[in-house]
PDB file of C-alpha atoms in Angstrom:
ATOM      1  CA  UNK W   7       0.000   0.000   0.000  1.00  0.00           C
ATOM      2  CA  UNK W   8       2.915   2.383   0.634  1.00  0.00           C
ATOM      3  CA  UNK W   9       4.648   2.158  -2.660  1.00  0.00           C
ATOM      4  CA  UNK W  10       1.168   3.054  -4.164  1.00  0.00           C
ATOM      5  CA  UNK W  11       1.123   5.993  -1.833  1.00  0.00           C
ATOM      6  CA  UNK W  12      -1.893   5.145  -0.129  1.00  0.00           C
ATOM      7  CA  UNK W  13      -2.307   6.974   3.115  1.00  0.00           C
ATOM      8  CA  UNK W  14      -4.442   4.823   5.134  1.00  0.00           C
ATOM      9  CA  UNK W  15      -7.081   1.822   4.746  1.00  0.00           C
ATOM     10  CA  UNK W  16     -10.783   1.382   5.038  1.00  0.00           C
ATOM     11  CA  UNK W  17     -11.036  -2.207   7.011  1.00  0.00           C
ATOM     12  CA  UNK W  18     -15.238  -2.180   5.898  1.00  0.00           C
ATOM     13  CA  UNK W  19     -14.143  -1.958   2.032  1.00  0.00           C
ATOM     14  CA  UNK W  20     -12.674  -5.121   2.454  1.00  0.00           C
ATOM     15  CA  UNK W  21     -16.244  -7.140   3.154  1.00  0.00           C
ATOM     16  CA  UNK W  22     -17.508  -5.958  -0.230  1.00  0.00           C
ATOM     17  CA  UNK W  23     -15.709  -8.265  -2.155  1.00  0.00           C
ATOM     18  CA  UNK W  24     -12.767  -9.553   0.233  1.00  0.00           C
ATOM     19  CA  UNK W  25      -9.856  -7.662  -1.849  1.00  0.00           C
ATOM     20  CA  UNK W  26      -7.277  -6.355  -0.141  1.00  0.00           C
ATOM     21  CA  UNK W  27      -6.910  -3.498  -2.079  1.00  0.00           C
ATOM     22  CA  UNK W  28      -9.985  -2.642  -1.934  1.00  0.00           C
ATOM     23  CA  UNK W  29      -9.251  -1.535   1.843  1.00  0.00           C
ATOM     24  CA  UNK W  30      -6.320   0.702   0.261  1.00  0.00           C
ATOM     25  CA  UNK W  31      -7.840   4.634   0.190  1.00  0.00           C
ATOM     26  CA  UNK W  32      -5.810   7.888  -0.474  1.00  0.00           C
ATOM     27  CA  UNK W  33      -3.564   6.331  -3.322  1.00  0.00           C
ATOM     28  CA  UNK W  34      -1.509   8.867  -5.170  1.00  0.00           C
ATOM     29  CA  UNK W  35       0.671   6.953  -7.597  1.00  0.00           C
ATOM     30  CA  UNK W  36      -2.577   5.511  -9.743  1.00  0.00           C
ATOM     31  CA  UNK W  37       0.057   3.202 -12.006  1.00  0.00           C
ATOM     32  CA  UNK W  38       1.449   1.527  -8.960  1.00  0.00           C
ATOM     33  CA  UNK W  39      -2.031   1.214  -6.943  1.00  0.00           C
ATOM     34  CA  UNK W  40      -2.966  -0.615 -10.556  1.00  0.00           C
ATOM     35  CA  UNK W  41       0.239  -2.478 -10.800  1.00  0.00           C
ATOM     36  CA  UNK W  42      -0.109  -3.256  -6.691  1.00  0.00           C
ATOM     37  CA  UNK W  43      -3.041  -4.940  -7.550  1.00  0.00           C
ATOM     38  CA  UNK W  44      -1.891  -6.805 -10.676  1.00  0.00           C
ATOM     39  CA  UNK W  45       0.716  -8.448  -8.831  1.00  0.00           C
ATOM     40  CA  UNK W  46      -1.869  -9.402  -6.104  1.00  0.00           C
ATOM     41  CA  UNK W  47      -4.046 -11.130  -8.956  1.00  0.00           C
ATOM     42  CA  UNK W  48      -1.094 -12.892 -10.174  1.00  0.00           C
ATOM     43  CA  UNK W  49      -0.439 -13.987  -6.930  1.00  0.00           C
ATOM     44  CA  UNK W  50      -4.230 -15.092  -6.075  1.00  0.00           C
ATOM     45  CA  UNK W  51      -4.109 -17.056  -9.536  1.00  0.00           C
ATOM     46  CA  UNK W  52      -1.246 -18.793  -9.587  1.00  0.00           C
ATOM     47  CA  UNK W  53      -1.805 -20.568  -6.131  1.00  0.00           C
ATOM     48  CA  UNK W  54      -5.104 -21.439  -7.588  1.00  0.00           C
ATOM     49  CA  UNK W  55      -4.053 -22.824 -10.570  1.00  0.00           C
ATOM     50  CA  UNK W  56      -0.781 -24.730  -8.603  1.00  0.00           C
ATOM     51  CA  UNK W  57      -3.566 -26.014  -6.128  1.00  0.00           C
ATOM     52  CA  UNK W  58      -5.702 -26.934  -9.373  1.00  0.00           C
ATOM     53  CA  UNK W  59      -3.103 -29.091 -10.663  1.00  0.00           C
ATOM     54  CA  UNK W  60      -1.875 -30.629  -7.283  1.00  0.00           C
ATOM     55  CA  UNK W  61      -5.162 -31.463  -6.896  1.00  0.00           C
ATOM     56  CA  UNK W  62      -5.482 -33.177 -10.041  1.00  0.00           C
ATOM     57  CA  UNK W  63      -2.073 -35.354  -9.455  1.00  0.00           C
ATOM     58  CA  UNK W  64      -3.260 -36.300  -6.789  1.00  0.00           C
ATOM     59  CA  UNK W  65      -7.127 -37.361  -7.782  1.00  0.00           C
ATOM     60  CA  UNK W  66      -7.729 -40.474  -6.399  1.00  0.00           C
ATOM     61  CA  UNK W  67      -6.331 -39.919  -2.937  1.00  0.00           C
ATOM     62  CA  UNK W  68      -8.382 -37.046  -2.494  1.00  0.00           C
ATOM     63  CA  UNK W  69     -11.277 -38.709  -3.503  1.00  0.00           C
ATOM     64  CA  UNK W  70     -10.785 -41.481  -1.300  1.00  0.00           C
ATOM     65  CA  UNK W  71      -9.663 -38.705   1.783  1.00  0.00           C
ATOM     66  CA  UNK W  72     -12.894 -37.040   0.503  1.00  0.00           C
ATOM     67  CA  UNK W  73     -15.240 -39.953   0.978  1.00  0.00           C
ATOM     68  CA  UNK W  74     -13.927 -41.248   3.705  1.00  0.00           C
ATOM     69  CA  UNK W  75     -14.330 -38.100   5.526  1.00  0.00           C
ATOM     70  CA  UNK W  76     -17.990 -38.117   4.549  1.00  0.00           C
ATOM     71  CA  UNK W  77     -18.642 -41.718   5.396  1.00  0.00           C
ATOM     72  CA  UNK W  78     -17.455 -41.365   8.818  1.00  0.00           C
ATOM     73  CA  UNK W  79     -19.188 -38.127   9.221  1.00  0.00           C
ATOM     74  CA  UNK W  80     -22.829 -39.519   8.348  1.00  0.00           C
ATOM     75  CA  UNK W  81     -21.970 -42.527  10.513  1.00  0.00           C
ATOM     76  CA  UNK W  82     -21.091 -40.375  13.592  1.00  0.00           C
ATOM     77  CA  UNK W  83     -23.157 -37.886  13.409  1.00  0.00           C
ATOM     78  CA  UNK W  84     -26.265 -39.739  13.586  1.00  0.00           C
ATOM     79  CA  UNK W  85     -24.838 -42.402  16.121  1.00  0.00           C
ATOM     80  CA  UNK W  86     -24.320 -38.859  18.625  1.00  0.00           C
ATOM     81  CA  UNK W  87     -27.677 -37.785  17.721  1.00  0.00           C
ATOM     82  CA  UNK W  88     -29.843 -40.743  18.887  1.00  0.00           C
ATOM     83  CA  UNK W  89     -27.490 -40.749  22.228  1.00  0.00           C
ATOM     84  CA  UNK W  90     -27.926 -37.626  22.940  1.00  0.00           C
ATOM     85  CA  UNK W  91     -31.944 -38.144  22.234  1.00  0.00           C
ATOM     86  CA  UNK W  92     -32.124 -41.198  24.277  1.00  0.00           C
ATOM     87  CA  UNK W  93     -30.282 -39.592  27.197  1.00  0.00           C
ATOM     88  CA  UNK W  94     -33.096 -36.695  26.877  1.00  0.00           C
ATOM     89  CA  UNK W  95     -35.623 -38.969  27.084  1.00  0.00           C
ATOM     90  CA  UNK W  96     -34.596 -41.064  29.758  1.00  0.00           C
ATOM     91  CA  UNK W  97     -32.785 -38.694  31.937  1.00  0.00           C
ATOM     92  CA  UNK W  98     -34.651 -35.501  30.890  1.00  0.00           C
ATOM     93  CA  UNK W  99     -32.847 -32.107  29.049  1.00  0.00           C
ATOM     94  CA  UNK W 100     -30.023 -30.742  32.050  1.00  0.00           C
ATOM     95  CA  UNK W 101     -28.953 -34.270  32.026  1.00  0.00           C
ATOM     96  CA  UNK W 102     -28.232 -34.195  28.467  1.00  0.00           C
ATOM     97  CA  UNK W 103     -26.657 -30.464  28.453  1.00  0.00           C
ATOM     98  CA  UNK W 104     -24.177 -32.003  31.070  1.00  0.00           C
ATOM     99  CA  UNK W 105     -23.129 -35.044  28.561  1.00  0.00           C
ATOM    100  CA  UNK W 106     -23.252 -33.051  25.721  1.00  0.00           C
ATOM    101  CA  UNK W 107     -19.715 -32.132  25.963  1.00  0.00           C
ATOM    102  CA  UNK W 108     -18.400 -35.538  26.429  1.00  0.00           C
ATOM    103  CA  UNK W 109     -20.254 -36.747  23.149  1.00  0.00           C
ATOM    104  CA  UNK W 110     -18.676 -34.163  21.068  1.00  0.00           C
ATOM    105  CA  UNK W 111     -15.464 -35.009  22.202  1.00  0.00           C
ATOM    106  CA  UNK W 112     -16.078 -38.605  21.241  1.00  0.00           C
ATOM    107  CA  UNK W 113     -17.642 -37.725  17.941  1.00  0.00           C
ATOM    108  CA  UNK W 114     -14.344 -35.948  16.747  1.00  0.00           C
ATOM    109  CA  UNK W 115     -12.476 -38.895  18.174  1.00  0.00           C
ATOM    110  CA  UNK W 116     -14.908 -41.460  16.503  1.00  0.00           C
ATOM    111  CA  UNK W 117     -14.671 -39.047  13.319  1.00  0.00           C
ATOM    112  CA  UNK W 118     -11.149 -39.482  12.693  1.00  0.00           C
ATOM    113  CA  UNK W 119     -10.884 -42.827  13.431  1.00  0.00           C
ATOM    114  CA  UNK W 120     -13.520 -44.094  10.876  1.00  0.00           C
ATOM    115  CA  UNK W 121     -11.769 -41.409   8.575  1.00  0.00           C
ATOM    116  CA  UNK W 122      -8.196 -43.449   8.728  1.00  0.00           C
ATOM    117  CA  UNK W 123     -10.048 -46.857   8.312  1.00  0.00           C
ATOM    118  CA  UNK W 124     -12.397 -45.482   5.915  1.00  0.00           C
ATOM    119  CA  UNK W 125      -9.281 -44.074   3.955  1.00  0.00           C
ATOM    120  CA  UNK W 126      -7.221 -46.916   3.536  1.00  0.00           C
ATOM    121  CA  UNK W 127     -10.216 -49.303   2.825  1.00  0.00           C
ATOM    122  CA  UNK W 128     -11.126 -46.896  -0.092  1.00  0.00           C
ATOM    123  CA  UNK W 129      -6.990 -47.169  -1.183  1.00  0.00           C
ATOM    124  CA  UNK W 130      -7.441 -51.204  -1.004  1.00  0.00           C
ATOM    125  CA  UNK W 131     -10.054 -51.521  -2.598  1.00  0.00           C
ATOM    126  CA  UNK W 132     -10.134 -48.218  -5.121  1.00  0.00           C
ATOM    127  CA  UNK W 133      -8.664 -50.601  -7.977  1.00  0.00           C
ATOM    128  CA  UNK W 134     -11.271 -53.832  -7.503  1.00  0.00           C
ATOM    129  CA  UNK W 135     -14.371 -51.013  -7.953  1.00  0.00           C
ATOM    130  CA  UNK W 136     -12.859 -49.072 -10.694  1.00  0.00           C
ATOM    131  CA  UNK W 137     -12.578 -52.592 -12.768  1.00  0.00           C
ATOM    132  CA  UNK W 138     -16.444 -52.782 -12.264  1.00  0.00           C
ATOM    133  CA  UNK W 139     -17.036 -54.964  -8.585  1.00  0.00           C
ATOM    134  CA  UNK W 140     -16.662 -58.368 -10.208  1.00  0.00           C
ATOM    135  CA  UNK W 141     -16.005 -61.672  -8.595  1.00  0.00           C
ATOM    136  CA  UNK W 142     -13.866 -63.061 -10.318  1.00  0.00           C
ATOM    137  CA  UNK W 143     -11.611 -60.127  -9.176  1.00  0.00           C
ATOM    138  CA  UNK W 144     -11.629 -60.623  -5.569  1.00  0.00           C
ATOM    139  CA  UNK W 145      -8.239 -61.201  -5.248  1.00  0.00           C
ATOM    140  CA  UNK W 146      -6.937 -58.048  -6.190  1.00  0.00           C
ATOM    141  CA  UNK W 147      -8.010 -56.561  -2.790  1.00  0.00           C
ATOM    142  CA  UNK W 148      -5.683 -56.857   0.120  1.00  0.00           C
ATOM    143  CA  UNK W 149      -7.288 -60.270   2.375  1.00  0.00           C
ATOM    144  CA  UNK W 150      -7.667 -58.025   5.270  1.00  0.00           C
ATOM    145  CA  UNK W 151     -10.527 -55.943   3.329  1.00  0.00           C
ATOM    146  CA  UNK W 152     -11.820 -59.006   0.724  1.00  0.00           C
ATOM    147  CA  UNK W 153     -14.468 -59.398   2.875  1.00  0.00           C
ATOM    148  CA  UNK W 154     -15.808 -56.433   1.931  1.00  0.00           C
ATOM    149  CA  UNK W 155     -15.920 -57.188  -1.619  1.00  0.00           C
ATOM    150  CA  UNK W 156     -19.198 -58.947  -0.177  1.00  0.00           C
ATOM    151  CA  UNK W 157     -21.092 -56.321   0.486  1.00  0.00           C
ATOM    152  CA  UNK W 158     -21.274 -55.374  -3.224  1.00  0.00           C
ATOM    153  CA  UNK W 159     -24.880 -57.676  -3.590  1.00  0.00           C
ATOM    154  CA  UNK W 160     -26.598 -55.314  -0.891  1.00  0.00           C
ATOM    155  CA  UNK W 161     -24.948 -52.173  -2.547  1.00  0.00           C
ATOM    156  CA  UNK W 162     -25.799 -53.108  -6.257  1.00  0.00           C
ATOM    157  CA  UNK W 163     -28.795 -50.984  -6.175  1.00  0.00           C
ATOM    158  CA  UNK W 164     -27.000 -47.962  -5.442  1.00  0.00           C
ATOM    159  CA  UNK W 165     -24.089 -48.866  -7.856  1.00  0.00           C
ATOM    160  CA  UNK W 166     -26.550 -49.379 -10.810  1.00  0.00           C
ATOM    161  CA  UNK W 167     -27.980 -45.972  -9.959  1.00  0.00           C
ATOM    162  CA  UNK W 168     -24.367 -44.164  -9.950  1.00  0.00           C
ATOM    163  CA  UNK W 169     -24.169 -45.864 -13.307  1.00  0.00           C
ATOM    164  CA  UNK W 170     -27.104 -44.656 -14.369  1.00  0.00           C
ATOM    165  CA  UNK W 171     -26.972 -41.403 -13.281  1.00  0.00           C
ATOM    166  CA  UNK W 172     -23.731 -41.204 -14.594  1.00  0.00           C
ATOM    167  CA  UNK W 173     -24.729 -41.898 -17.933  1.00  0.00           C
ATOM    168  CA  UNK W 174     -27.203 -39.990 -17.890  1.00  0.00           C
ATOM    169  CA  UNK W 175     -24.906 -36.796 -16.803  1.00  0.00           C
ATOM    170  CA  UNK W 176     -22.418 -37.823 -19.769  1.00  0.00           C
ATOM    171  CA  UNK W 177     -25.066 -37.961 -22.263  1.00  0.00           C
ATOM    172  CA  UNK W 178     -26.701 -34.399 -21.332  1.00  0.00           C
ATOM    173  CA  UNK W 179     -23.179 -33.386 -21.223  1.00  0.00           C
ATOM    174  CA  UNK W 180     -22.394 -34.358 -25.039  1.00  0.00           C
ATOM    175  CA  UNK W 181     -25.323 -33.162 -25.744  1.00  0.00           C
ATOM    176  CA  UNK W 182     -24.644 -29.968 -24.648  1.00  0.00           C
ATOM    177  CA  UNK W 183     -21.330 -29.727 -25.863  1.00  0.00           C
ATOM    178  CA  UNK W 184     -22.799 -31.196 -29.453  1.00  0.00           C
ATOM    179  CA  UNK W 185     -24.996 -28.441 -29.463  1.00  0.00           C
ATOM    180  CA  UNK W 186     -22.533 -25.902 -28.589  1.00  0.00           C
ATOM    181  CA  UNK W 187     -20.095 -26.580 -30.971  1.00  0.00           C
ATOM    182  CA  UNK W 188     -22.914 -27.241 -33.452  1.00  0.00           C
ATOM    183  CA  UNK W 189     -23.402 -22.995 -32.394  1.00  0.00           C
ATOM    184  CA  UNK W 190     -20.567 -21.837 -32.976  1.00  0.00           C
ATOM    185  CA  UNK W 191     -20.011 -22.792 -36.198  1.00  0.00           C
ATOM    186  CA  UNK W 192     -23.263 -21.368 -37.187  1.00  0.00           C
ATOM    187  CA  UNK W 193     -22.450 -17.916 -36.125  1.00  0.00           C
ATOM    188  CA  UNK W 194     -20.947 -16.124 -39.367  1.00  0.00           C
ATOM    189  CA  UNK W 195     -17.217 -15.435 -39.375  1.00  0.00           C
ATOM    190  CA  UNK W 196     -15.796 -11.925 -39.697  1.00  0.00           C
ATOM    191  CA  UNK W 197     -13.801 -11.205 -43.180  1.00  0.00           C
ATOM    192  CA  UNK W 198     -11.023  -9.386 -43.181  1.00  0.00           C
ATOM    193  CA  UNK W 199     -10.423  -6.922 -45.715  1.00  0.00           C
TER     194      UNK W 199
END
């Protein structure tokens, strides 16, 4: 803000749109209040696009951290919930207030937990459900999780629906696209003269 030669800052400015320059007021040097904030914008973008492609290499393992996360969080969650309603109903509300505390404490323990087992099942197993859940490919898990390879027959409802819907998303999608592309080279091209 200084080398822009902006006297002071306007801390409100900054909830409009969460820029920092926005907070920057006084600013006498116009080029370097413009440059200021073209080096911020370079800055802003280029950890986005470094986080972009981190993220990418490493696609799988955040979509197994990702899943895992939520898998233990609707298992917890709920489990805390009906507690904490039974103990209201048994032992009344002030009795629940007072264990209330304690069964948050638990559910972040219990959270992580079923986050690390939930993550490393998802890794041992990540390879066996992208080749489809088949049988015959049972032994590609680790035998500590191949048991779980069992619980495919109660899940095949919900795996033919991901298919499904999946399909259904990639053919709207190509559609789309189809349609789009199918636009633009409607549109009449500009000659040059």
């Amino acid at each position: 803000a200084d080398w822009s030669g902006c006297t002071r800052t306007f801390l409100p400015a900054l909830s409009v749109r969460g820029q920092v320059y926005d907070t920057w007021t006084g600013c006498t040097n116009k080029d370097e209040y413009y440059s200021s904030i073209f080096i911020f914008k370079i800055v802003q973008w280029s950890i986005i696009i470094a986080g972009g492609l981190l993220a990418k290499r490493f696609e799988k393992t955040l979509k197994a951290l990702s899943a895992a996360m939520l898998g233990a969080d609707l298992i917890v969650v709920p489990l805390i919930q009906l507690l904490t309603d039974i103990t209201v109903l048994s032992q009344g509300r002030e009795e629940a207030d007072k264990v209330e505390t304690a069964l948050l404490t638990y559910q972040l323990i219990i959270c992580y937990i079923l986050f690390g087992v939930g993550f490393f099942i998802q890794l041992a197993m990540q390879r066996w459900v992208e080749n489809g859940c088949k049988s015959e490919d049972r032994n590609m898990v680790i035998k500590y999780a191949r048991c779980l390879t069992f619980l495919r027959y109660p899940a095949a409802p919900f795996i033919k629906f991901d298919h499904v819907l999946g399909e259904g998303v990639r053919s709207s999608l190509s559609h789309w696209t189809e349609t789009a592309r199918r636009g633009d080279s409607a549109k009449p091209q500009a000659t040059q003269i």
